N, CA, C and O of each residue as an XYZ file, in Angstrom:
800
protein
N     147.895    -64.925    111.764
C     148.408    -65.059    110.409
C     148.669    -66.532    110.107
O     149.282    -67.224    110.920
N     148.217    -67.022    108.954
C     148.363    -68.435    108.603
C     149.808    -68.794    108.329
O     150.562    -67.994    107.775
N     150.201    -70.026    108.727
C     151.561    -70.486    108.487
C     151.738    -70.902    107.040
O     150.818    -71.435    106.420
N     152.943    -70.651    106.498
C     153.263    -71.057    105.128
C     153.931    -72.416    105.180
O     154.894    -72.593    105.926
N     153.456    -73.373    104.418
C     154.114    -74.676    104.348
C     155.331    -74.539    103.463
O     155.269    -73.941    102.389
N     156.455    -75.106    103.927
C     157.681    -75.035    103.144
C     157.566    -75.861    101.869
O     157.069    -76.988    101.888
N     158.034    -75.285    100.754
C     158.086    -76.043     99.503
C     156.763    -76.157     98.761
O     156.714    -76.750     97.683
N     155.700    -75.608     99.310
C     154.393    -75.683     98.634
C     154.045    -74.296     98.116
O     153.939    -73.337     98.880
N     153.871    -74.213     96.818
C     153.536    -72.923     96.210
C     152.097    -72.548     96.540
O     151.231    -73.420     96.611
N     151.836    -71.268     96.742
C     150.441    -70.864     96.947
C     149.639    -71.150     95.674
O     150.149    -71.022     94.561
N     148.381    -71.536     95.860
C     147.561    -71.870     94.701
C     147.218    -70.610     93.911
O     146.834    -69.587     94.479
N     147.362    -70.703     92.617
C     147.043    -69.562     91.766
C     145.525    -69.423     91.663
O     144.788    -70.406     91.746
N     145.083    -68.201     91.482
C     143.652    -67.962     91.311
C     143.326    -67.942     89.824
O     143.983    -67.268     89.031
N     142.302    -68.693     89.472
C     141.849    -68.763     88.082
C     140.433    -68.204     88.032
O     139.621    -68.489     88.913
N     140.135    -67.420     87.017
C     138.772    -66.930     86.821
C     138.108    -67.681     85.683
O     138.674    -67.816     84.598
N     136.914    -68.163     85.936
C     136.110    -68.766     84.865
C     134.887    -67.881     84.711
O     134.057    -67.780     85.615
N     134.788    -67.244     83.560
C     133.727    -66.259     83.340
C     132.745    -66.808     82.317
O     133.113    -67.146     81.192
N     131.504    -66.888     82.730
C     130.469    -67.570     81.942
C     129.446    -66.575     81.433
O     129.189    -65.549     82.063
N     128.861    -66.894     80.281
C     127.832    -65.997     79.754
C     126.491    -66.248     80.421
O     125.608    -65.393     80.361
N     126.318    -67.409     81.057
C     125.021    -67.717     81.661
C     125.151    -68.512     82.945
O     126.234    -68.972     83.307
N     124.023    -68.664     83.625
C     123.980    -69.333     84.922
C     124.242    -70.834     84.816
O     124.825    -71.419     85.729
N     123.819    -71.473     83.711
C     124.027    -72.923     83.558
C     125.512    -73.268     83.555
O     125.947    -74.192     84.243
N     126.286    -72.511     82.771
C     127.722    -72.745     82.695
C     128.366    -72.544     84.065
O     129.235    -73.311     84.480
N     127.923    -71.506     84.749
C     128.440    -71.210     86.081
C     128.147    -72.365     87.040
O     129.025    -72.784     87.794
N     126.922    -72.879     87.012
C     126.540    -74.011     87.864
C     127.384    -75.241     87.551
O     127.801    -75.963     88.457
N     127.631    -75.472     86.277
C     128.406    -76.641     85.870
C     129.837    -76.571     86.425
O     130.337    -77.552     86.976
N     130.485    -75.425     86.282
C     131.866    -75.310     86.769
C     131.931    -75.289     88.289
O     132.937    -75.702     88.866
N     130.882    -74.818     88.944
C     130.821    -74.929     90.406
C     130.752    -76.403     90.811
O     131.366    -76.802     91.801
N     130.009    -77.212     90.051
C     129.934    -78.652     90.324
C     131.327    -79.284     90.205
O     131.720    -80.096     91.042
N     132.070    -78.902     89.153
C     133.406    -79.469     88.970
C     134.351    -79.042     90.094
O     135.183    -79.829     90.544
N     134.221    -77.816     90.534
C     135.062    -77.346     91.639
C     134.826    -78.201     92.881
O     135.772    -78.596     93.563
N     133.554    -78.483     93.168
C     133.215    -79.353     94.309
C     133.759    -80.760     94.089
O     134.328    -81.364     94.998
N     133.582    -81.269     92.889
C     133.994    -82.650     92.578
C     135.495    -82.844     92.810
O     135.894    -83.808     93.463
N     136.310    -81.968     92.300
C     137.748    -82.192     92.383
C     138.353    -81.777     93.721
O     139.382    -82.322     94.119
N     137.747    -80.839     94.412
C     138.220    -80.531     95.762
C     137.825    -81.636     96.733
O     138.586    -81.960     97.645
N     136.659    -82.208     96.548
C     136.149    -83.245     97.441
C     137.035    -84.486     97.405
O     137.095    -85.235     98.380
N     137.713    -84.702     96.300
C     138.578    -85.879     96.174
C     140.010    -85.564     96.599
O     140.927    -86.336     96.317
N     140.201    -84.447     97.268
C     141.529    -84.015     97.714
C     142.543    -83.916     96.578
O     143.739    -84.131     96.773
N     142.053    -83.593     95.414
C     142.932    -83.365     94.273
C     143.442    -81.942     94.386
O     142.690    -81.034     94.741
N     144.722    -81.743     94.085
C     145.274    -80.384     94.149
C     144.692    -79.574     92.987
O     145.197    -79.621     91.865
N     143.653    -78.854     93.273
C     143.041    -78.039     92.225
C     143.289    -76.568     92.513
O     143.625    -76.189     93.635
N     143.120    -75.757     91.499
C     143.364    -74.334     91.676
C     142.108    -73.636     92.192
O     140.983    -74.024     91.877
N     142.327    -72.631     92.967
C     141.237    -71.837     93.512
C     140.562    -71.104     92.354
O     141.235    -70.434     91.570
N     139.279    -71.222     92.246
C     138.575    -70.651     91.101
C     137.666    -69.507     91.522
O     137.090    -69.506     92.610
N     137.558    -68.549     90.639
C     136.614    -67.458     90.840
C     135.666    -67.525     89.656
O     136.030    -67.137     88.546
N     134.457    -68.012     89.880
C     133.531    -68.243     88.774
C     132.405    -67.228     88.858
O     131.702    -67.138     89.864
N     132.250    -66.485     87.810
C     131.196    -65.467     87.790
C     130.381    -65.595     86.517
O     130.920    -65.852     85.441
N     129.088    -65.414     86.653
C     128.236    -65.370     85.473
C     128.034    -63.903     85.126
O     127.426    -63.157     85.894
N     128.539    -63.492     83.979
C     128.513    -62.073     83.610
C     127.341    -61.698     82.715
O     127.133    -60.520     82.421
N     126.572    -62.696     82.281
C     125.441    -62.456     81.383
C     125.836    -61.604     80.177
O     125.107    -60.702     79.765
N     126.981    -61.908     79.637
C     127.445    -61.265     78.403
C     127.906    -62.372     77.481
O     128.076    -63.510     77.918
N     128.112    -62.063     76.217
C     128.626    -63.105     75.337
C     129.704    -62.548     74.426
O     129.871    -61.335     74.297
N     130.431    -63.460     73.798
C     131.423    -63.091     72.802
C     132.428    -62.061     73.270
O     133.009    -62.176     74.349
N     132.624    -61.034     72.422
C     133.634    -60.005     72.678
C     133.428    -59.309     74.015
O     134.388    -59.075     74.749
N     132.181    -58.977     74.334
C     131.895    -58.271     75.585
C     132.307    -59.102     76.791
O     132.804    -58.568     77.783
N     132.098    -60.415     76.702
C     132.484    -61.319     77.794
C     134.005    -61.328     77.959
O     134.506    -61.298     79.083
N     134.730    -61.370     76.857
C     136.199    -61.402     76.898
C     136.744    -60.100     77.483
O     137.658    -60.121     78.308
N     136.185    -58.972     77.057
C     136.626    -57.662     77.570
C     136.361    -57.571     79.073
O     137.223    -57.138     79.838
N     135.157    -57.983     79.491
C     134.800    -57.937     80.917
C     135.673    -58.899     81.724
O     136.111    -58.567     82.826
N     135.926    -60.094     81.175
C     136.760    -61.082     81.873
C     138.177    -60.548     82.066
O     138.789    -60.767     83.111
N     138.690    -59.855     81.070
C     140.039    -59.290     81.176
C     140.101    -58.246     82.290
O     141.072    -58.186     83.043
N     139.059    -57.431     82.386
C     139.016    -56.412     83.453
C     138.972    -57.081     84.831
O     139.668    -56.665     85.757
N     138.137    -58.129     84.951
C     138.032    -58.857     86.228
C     139.348    -59.564     86.560
O     139.780    -59.586     87.712
N     139.971    -60.133     85.545
C     141.246    -60.848     85.730
C     142.304    -59.905     86.328
O     143.011    -60.256     87.273
N     142.390    -58.702     85.749
C     143.365    -57.723     86.240
C     143.013    -57.252     87.653
O     143.867    -57.204     88.537
N     141.746    -56.908     87.843
C     141.300    -56.379     89.134
C     141.501    -57.395     90.258
O     141.809    -57.021     91.390
N     141.326    -58.680     89.942
C     141.437    -59.742     90.948
C     142.807    -60.417     90.960
O     143.012    -61.410     91.658
N     143.753    -59.861     90.172
C     145.121    -60.407     90.100
C     145.123    -61.912     89.833
O     145.836    -62.673     90.487
N     144.310    -62.324     88.860
C     144.232    -63.742     88.511
C     145.338    -64.099     87.523
O     145.669    -63.327     86.623
N     145.892    -65.280     87.717
C     146.989    -65.699     86.842
C     146.469    -66.180     85.495
O     147.193    -66.148     84.500
N     145.220    -66.623     85.458
C     144.658    -67.177     84.218
C     143.154    -66.966     84.221
O     142.509    -67.010     85.268
N     142.603    -66.734     83.026
C     141.146    -66.583     82.920
C     140.633    -67.380     81.733
O     141.292    -67.496     80.700
N     139.443    -67.923     81.912
C     138.736    -68.673     80.869
C     137.372    -68.028     80.679
O     136.753    -67.580     81.644
N     136.905    -67.980     79.437
C     135.540    -67.519     79.184
C     134.762    -68.679     78.572
O     135.278    -69.422     77.738
N     133.513    -68.817     79.005
C     132.666    -69.916     78.548
C     131.460    -69.312     77.847
O     130.629    -68.659     78.477
N     131.367    -69.534     76.533
C     130.197    -69.057     75.807
C     129.933    -69.972     74.618
O     130.691    -70.907     74.361
N     128.854    -69.693     73.898
C     128.486    -70.569     72.782
C     127.987    -69.747     71.605
O     127.855    -68.525     71.684
N     127.716    -70.447     70.519
C     127.288    -69.770     69.296
C     125.867    -69.233     69.459
O     125.582    -68.063     69.201
N     124.997    -70.128     69.892
C     123.620    -69.763     70.250
C     122.795    -69.112     69.144
O     121.744    -68.534     69.421
N     123.258    -69.196     67.892
C     122.399    -68.780     66.781
C     122.455    -69.883     65.729
O     123.489    -70.524     65.538
N     121.342    -70.092     65.058
C     121.263    -71.211     64.124
C     121.955    -70.947     62.784
O     122.263    -71.889     62.054
N     122.203    -69.663     62.451
C     122.881    -69.353     61.195
C     124.383    -69.212     61.447
O     124.860    -68.151     61.848
N     125.117    -70.297     61.205
C     126.547    -70.334     61.515
C     127.328    -69.286     60.730
O     128.245    -68.669     61.272
N     126.979    -69.077     59.462
C     127.732    -68.132     58.639
C     127.762    -66.729     59.244
O     128.731    -65.989     59.078
N     126.689    -66.378     59.946
C     126.626    -65.049     60.566
C     127.632    -64.897     61.697
O     128.048    -63.781     62.007
N     128.026    -65.996     62.313
C     128.867    -65.889     63.507
C     130.348    -66.165     63.267
O     131.160    -65.935     64.163
N     130.720    -66.649     62.092
C     132.123    -67.031     61.845
C     133.086    -65.863     62.073
O     134.083    -66.018     62.779
N     132.802    -64.703     61.486
C     133.688    -63.542     61.646
C     133.759    -63.086     63.094
O     134.823    -62.716     63.590
N     132.617    -63.117     63.763
C     132.575    -62.684     65.164
C     133.435    -63.605     66.038
O     134.139    -63.135     66.932
N     133.376    -64.906     65.780
C     134.170    -65.847     66.570
C     135.663    -65.654     66.296
O     136.479    -65.721     67.216
N     136.012    -65.419     65.053
C     137.430    -65.158     64.734
C     137.924    -63.908     65.461
O     139.056    -63.862     65.945
N     137.072    -62.914     65.529
C     137.426    -61.683     66.240
C     137.607    -61.973     67.737
O     138.522    -61.448     68.372
N     136.728    -62.811     68.287
C     136.838    -63.221     69.698
C     138.151    -63.953     69.943
O     138.807    -63.730     70.961
N     138.537    -64.826     69.014
C     139.789    -65.572     69.162
C     140.990    -64.633     69.200
O     141.900    -64.810     70.009
N     140.986    -63.637     68.322
C     142.092    -62.673     68.295
C     142.168    -61.863     69.600
O     143.245    -61.647     70.156
N     140.996    -61.425     70.066
C     140.919    -60.639     71.295
C     141.369    -61.460     72.501
O     142.122    -60.973     73.343
N     140.904    -62.711     72.581
C     141.271    -63.589     73.693
C     142.775    -63.845     73.711
O     143.397    -63.886     74.773
N     143.343    -64.016     72.532
C     144.791    -64.240     72.431
C     145.554    -63.014     72.942
O     146.551    -63.141     73.653
N     145.078    -61.843     72.573
C     145.734    -60.598     73.011
C     145.721    -60.486     74.545
O     146.696    -60.035     75.146
N     144.618    -60.897     75.167
C     144.469    -60.781     76.623
C     144.943    -62.026     77.374
O     144.858    -62.071     78.601
N     145.438    -63.033     76.656
C     145.837    -64.309     77.272
C     144.668    -64.943     78.040
O     144.792    -65.346     79.197
N     143.538    -65.009     77.343
C     142.329    -65.632     77.891
C     141.980    -66.819     77.001
O     142.087    -66.740     75.777
N     141.563    -67.916     77.621
C     141.206    -69.116     76.866
C     139.692    -69.202     76.698
O     138.941    -69.030     77.658
N     139.255    -69.470     75.473
C     137.824    -69.588     75.176
C     137.392    -71.054     75.289
O     137.972    -71.929     74.645
N     136.383    -71.311     76.100
C     135.724    -72.617     76.156
C     134.402    -72.429     75.404
O     133.515    -71.706     75.858
N     134.286    -73.081     74.267
C     133.213    -72.762     73.328
C     132.436    -74.020     72.941
O     133.008    -75.100     72.798
N     131.128    -73.858     72.776
C     130.278    -74.951     72.292
C     129.346    -74.432     71.209
O     128.918    -73.278     71.234
N     129.043    -75.302     70.263
C     128.103    -74.965     69.196
C     127.155    -76.156     68.996
O     127.619    -77.280     68.803
N     125.904    -75.938     69.038
C     125.223    -74.675     68.913
C     125.130    -73.970     70.277
O     125.097    -72.741     70.346
N     125.090    -74.745     71.338
C     125.175    -74.126     72.655
C     125.757    -75.079     73.687
O     126.107    -76.215     73.366
N     125.860    -74.616     74.917
C     126.497    -75.352     76.016
C     125.893    -76.741     76.219
O     126.565    -77.660     76.687
N     124.617    -76.879     75.860
C     123.931    -78.158     76.078
C     124.482    -79.295     75.219
O     124.241    -80.464     75.521
N     125.223    -78.969     74.147
C     125.943    -80.012     73.387
C     126.888    -80.747     74.336
O     126.943    -81.976     74.347
N     127.629    -79.978     75.131
C     128.556    -80.541     76.121
C     127.795    -81.313     77.199
O     128.229    -82.386     77.618
N     126.674    -80.774     77.643
C     125.867    -81.458     78.668
C     125.376    -82.809     78.140
O     125.438    -83.811     78.852
N     124.892    -82.841     76.901
C     124.407    -84.087     76.303
C     125.510    -85.141     76.225
O     125.237    -86.337     76.330
N     126.753    -84.699     76.043
C     127.877    -85.643     75.948
C     128.124    -86.417     77.240
O     128.835    -87.421     77.224
N     127.557    -85.974     78.346
C     127.651    -86.737     79.593
C     126.806    -88.009     79.521
O     126.961    -88.917     80.337
N     125.919    -88.057     78.541
C     125.024    -89.211     78.379
C     125.354    -90.051     77.148
O     125.222    -91.275     77.174
N     125.780    -89.397     76.074
C     125.959    -90.123     74.807
C     126.855    -89.336     73.851
O     127.044    -88.132     74.028
N     127.413    -90.018     72.829
C     128.191    -89.295     71.820
C     127.296    -88.339     71.035
O     126.109    -88.606     70.843
N     127.864    -87.237     70.587
C     127.126    -86.267     69.764
C     127.924    -86.053     68.483
O     129.031    -85.516     68.506
N     127.344    -86.482     67.371
C     128.043    -86.345     66.092
C     127.190    -85.601     65.065
O     127.604    -85.449     63.916
N     126.009    -85.139     65.464
C     125.168    -84.401     64.524
C     124.744    -83.077     65.144
O     124.783    -82.893     66.360
N     124.343    -82.176     64.285
C     123.921    -80.855     64.712
C     122.522    -80.899     65.342
O     121.665    -81.673     64.915
N     122.304    -80.065     66.355
C     120.985    -79.916     66.986
C     120.651    -78.436     67.058
O     121.548    -77.597     67.145
N     119.373    -78.113     67.021
C     118.967    -76.751     67.357
C     118.875    -76.677     68.882
O     118.846    -77.702     69.563
N     118.830    -75.468     69.399
C     118.688    -75.296     70.839
C     117.412    -75.976     71.335
O     117.424    -76.663     72.356
N     116.309    -75.779     70.603
C     115.030    -76.388     70.991
C     115.116    -77.913     71.039
O     114.605    -78.540     71.967
N     115.773    -78.512     70.020
C     115.939    -79.979     69.987
C     116.740    -80.471     71.190
O     116.413    -81.495     71.790
N     117.781    -79.738     71.531
C     118.605    -80.127     72.681
C     117.802    -80.069     73.977
O     117.864    -80.997     74.784
N     117.057    -79.000     74.183
C     116.257    -78.866     75.402
C     115.230    -79.990     75.489
O     115.012    -80.568     76.554
N     114.604    -80.289     74.352
C     113.598    -81.353     74.333
C     114.233    -82.695     74.693
O     113.689    -83.457     75.493
N     115.386    -82.971     74.094
C     116.079    -84.238     74.337
C     116.506    -84.355     75.804
O     116.276    -85.383     76.442
N     117.124    -83.304     76.329
C     117.596    -83.341     77.711
C     116.456    -83.389     78.730
O     116.664    -83.778     79.879
N     115.266    -82.999     78.312
C     114.094    -83.084     79.194
C     113.603    -84.522     79.344
O     112.820    -84.822     80.246
N     114.062    -85.409     78.463
C     113.562    -86.785     78.411
C     113.889    -87.619     79.636
O     114.728    -87.251     80.459
N     113.210    -88.744     79.736
C     113.296    -89.655     80.875
C     114.726    -90.160     81.126
O     115.151    -90.295     82.274
N     115.465    -90.439     80.033
C     116.826    -90.988     80.178
C     117.847    -89.938     80.585
O     119.000    -90.260     80.871
N     117.415    -88.667     80.611
C     118.345    -87.580     80.860
C     117.973    -86.870     82.171
O     118.222    -87.404     83.251
N     117.385    -85.684     82.084
C     117.052    -84.935     83.298
C     115.640    -85.241     83.810
O     115.325    -84.973     84.969
N     114.808    -85.793     82.955
C     113.434    -86.180     83.318
C     112.660    -85.013     83.946
O     111.901    -85.183     84.900
N     112.876    -83.839     83.383
C     112.169    -82.627     83.812
C     112.298    -81.622     82.679
O     113.112    -81.812     81.775
N     111.519    -80.571     82.712
C     111.606    -79.549     81.663
C     112.968    -78.859     81.768
O     113.195    -78.036     82.654
N     113.855    -79.206     80.858
C     115.240    -78.727     80.956
C     115.329    -77.201     80.874
O     116.159    -76.588     81.545
N     114.488    -76.602     80.065
C     114.542    -75.144     79.919
C     114.262    -74.457     81.254
O     114.865    -73.432     81.572
N     113.335    -75.036     82.039
C     113.041    -74.472     83.368
C     114.133    -74.854     84.363
O     114.386    -74.125     85.321
N     114.775    -75.993     84.136
C     115.831    -76.486     85.027
C     117.093    -75.629     84.938
O     117.788    -75.446     85.938
N     117.397    -75.100     83.738
C     118.644    -74.365     83.503
C     118.962    -73.388     84.643
O     118.118    -72.585     85.043
N     120.191    -73.474     85.153
C     120.597    -72.610     86.261
C     120.555    -73.312     87.596
O     121.074    -72.794     88.585
N     119.929    -74.517     87.646
C     119.922    -75.320     88.872
C     121.188    -76.177     88.924
O     121.958    -76.216     87.963
N     121.395    -76.853     90.032
C     122.608    -77.643     90.218
C     122.634    -78.887     89.327
O     121.653    -79.625     89.235
N     123.777    -79.099     88.675
C     123.966    -80.286     87.839
C     124.442    -81.488     88.652
O     124.480    -82.609     88.146
N     124.796    -81.258     89.885
C     125.425    -82.309     90.690
C     124.664    -83.638     90.705
O     125.287    -84.680     90.502
N     123.338    -83.649     90.937
C     122.636    -84.945     90.988
C     122.645    -85.696     89.653
O     122.417    -86.905     89.627
N     122.904    -84.996     88.551
C     122.788    -85.598     87.220
C     124.134    -85.933     86.580
O     124.258    -86.957     85.909
N     125.139    -85.089     86.777
C     126.352    -85.198     85.965
C     127.631    -85.458     86.748
O     128.688    -85.658     86.149
N     127.557    -85.460     88.055
C     128.750    -85.523     88.899
C     129.684    -86.676     88.518
O     130.900    -86.494     88.469
N     129.132    -87.843     88.253
C     129.950    -89.023     87.942
C     130.030    -89.331     86.454
O     130.422    -90.433     86.069
N     129.664    -88.371     85.617
C     129.629    -88.625     84.171
C     130.659    -87.810     83.378
O     130.612    -87.788     82.148
N     131.576    -87.151     84.064
C     132.524    -86.259     83.382
C     133.478    -87.052     82.488
O     133.818    -86.604     81.393
N     133.912    -88.229     82.952
C     134.812    -89.076     82.146
C     134.170    -89.422     80.812
O     134.815    -89.372     79.765
N     132.898    -89.773     80.867
C     132.157    -90.134     79.645
C     132.041    -88.924     78.711
O     132.231    -89.046     77.501
N     131.730    -87.765     79.278
C     131.610    -86.539     78.461
C     132.932    -86.230     77.775
O     132.960    -85.868     76.598
N     134.021    -86.375     78.510
C     135.348    -86.072     77.956
C     135.666    -87.015     76.789
O     136.157    -86.575     75.749
N     135.387    -88.304     76.961
C     135.645    -89.286     75.892
C     134.783    -88.984     74.665
O     135.269    -89.052     73.536
N     133.511    -88.653     74.877
C     132.615    -88.331     73.761
C     133.056    -87.060     73.043
O     132.986    -86.974     71.817
N     133.510    -86.080     73.811
C     133.966    -84.812     73.214
C     135.244    -85.023     72.401
O     135.431    -84.399     71.356
N     136.114    -85.900     72.882
C     137.348    -86.170     72.132
C     137.044    -86.790     70.772
O     137.695    -86.468     69.777
N     136.048    -87.687     70.731
C     135.642    -88.299     69.444
C     135.141    -87.227     68.480
O     135.503    -87.225     67.304
N     134.316    -86.325     68.977
C     133.779    -85.261     68.124
C     134.894    -84.326     67.654
O     134.921    -83.916     66.494
N     135.814    -83.995     68.564
C     136.873    -83.038     68.246
C     137.778    -83.547     67.121
O     138.332    -82.758     66.355
N     137.920    -84.866     67.029
C     138.743    -85.437     65.947
C     138.170    -85.124     64.572
O     138.921    -84.963     63.611
N     136.850    -85.036     64.470
C     136.226    -84.754     63.168
C     135.768    -83.304     63.027
O     135.627    -82.804     61.911
N     135.534    -82.624     64.156
C     135.087    -81.225     64.145
C     135.982    -80.370     65.037
O     135.591    -80.032     66.154
N     137.191    -80.009     64.557
C     138.112    -79.260     65.420
C     138.094    -77.739     65.238
O     138.876    -77.038     65.880
N     137.216    -77.218     64.375
C     137.266    -75.777     64.066
C     136.160    -75.010     64.801
O     134.975    -75.127     64.488
N     136.590    -74.234     65.773
C     135.652    -73.482     66.605
C     134.737    -72.584     65.784
O     133.529    -72.540     66.019
N     135.311    -71.871     64.825
C     134.526    -70.842     64.147
C     133.449    -71.402     63.227
O     132.433    -70.742     63.008
N     133.646    -72.623     62.671
C     132.647    -73.073     61.695
C     132.050    -74.459     61.912
O     131.072    -74.801     61.247
N     132.596    -75.267     62.812
C     132.050    -76.619     62.999
C     130.834    -76.607     63.917
O     130.767    -75.847     64.883
N     129.893    -77.451     63.594
C     128.684    -77.633     64.404
C     128.191    -79.062     64.186
O     127.821    -79.402     63.063
N     128.170    -79.905     65.208
C     128.431    -79.590     66.613
C     129.928    -79.413     66.884
O     130.784    -79.887     66.137
N     130.206    -78.704     67.997
C     131.591    -78.448     68.394
C     131.615    -78.172     69.891
O     130.709    -77.542     70.438
N     132.667    -78.654     70.539
C     133.002    -78.190     71.891
C     134.487    -78.404     72.106
O     135.086    -79.312     71.531
N     135.074    -77.558     72.941
C     136.465    -77.766     73.325
C     136.630    -77.781     74.842
O     137.752    -77.729     75.344
N     135.527    -77.850     75.568
C     135.571    -77.795     77.039
C     136.461    -78.902     77.598
O     137.226    -78.681     78.536
N     136.352    -80.101     77.009
C     137.118    -81.255     77.498
C     138.627    -81.029     77.463
O     139.363    -81.628     78.247
N     139.089    -80.174     76.565
C     140.530    -79.982     76.376
C     141.180    -79.193     77.515
O     142.404    -79.200     77.650
N     140.376    -78.518     78.329
C     140.941    -77.629     79.354
C     140.640    -78.047     80.789
O     141.109    -77.397     81.724
N     139.875    -79.110     80.985
C     139.503    -79.499     82.352
C     140.727    -79.889     83.179
O     140.836    -79.506     84.344
N     141.650    -80.651     82.580
C     142.851    -81.056     83.301
C     143.697    -79.855     83.689
O     144.236    -79.789     84.793
N     143.806    -78.916     82.773
C     144.592    -77.694     82.999
C     143.978    -76.848     84.117
O     144.699    -76.330     84.971
N     142.674    -76.709     84.114
C     141.993    -75.878     85.106
C     142.054    -76.510     86.491
O     142.393    -75.849     87.472
N     141.720    -77.808     86.559
C     141.562    -78.457     87.866
C     142.787    -79.249     88.313
O     142.795    -79.815     89.407
N     143.831    -79.293     87.464
C     145.044    -80.036     87.778
C     144.740    -81.495     88.119
O     145.216    -82.031     89.120
N     143.945    -82.111     87.269
C     143.629    -83.533     87.431
C     143.874    -84.244     86.114
O     143.836    -83.628     85.048
N     144.125    -85.540     86.192
C     144.238    -86.342     84.965
C     143.195    -87.448     84.957
O     142.988    -88.091     83.927
N     142.536    -87.681     86.083
C     141.458    -88.676     86.166
C     140.179    -87.901     86.420
O     140.101    -87.094     87.347
N     139.168    -88.154     85.583
C     137.953    -87.345     85.650
C     136.770    -88.121     86.204
O     135.674    -87.574     86.321
């Protein structure tokens, strides 16, 4: 039986539930990054549920209860080009997440807005196709990004989180509304809370 250190609280378990493999890979990279630096981070349970919106929140709540997690986050995106169609659905997701005490990490038009911020500021809207094309470029991933999705981000983004956070903060000042702003992300607002770090 393992010894308990006096005065040190056991680390709480946090669940990060993602709609896709890319998001899951990204948060696995962050888990490695902050544990490797001996930062006191929380033990994470990251699962890709291949669901989105309301279904993801409902499934995350079930997993949170079953795994006795103290906190859960869901990571999903708008992923449709007609924003007006998704506004009501996102508001419904916000209400549901609040009821279950789950935090939504959201990007519009998709998660790749956040990925692009590791390289440069993002202040204009992109389609999913435009983002994939841009990230495939020489200055970025230098490979077909659509085929890359789901692979490890570590070789590309490990040392760029500080830059992404600063770029996201600039965007958030002008686009703070999850349900209707595009581009939008709020991922940067929760990294410190999740990983218990202040230096990224």
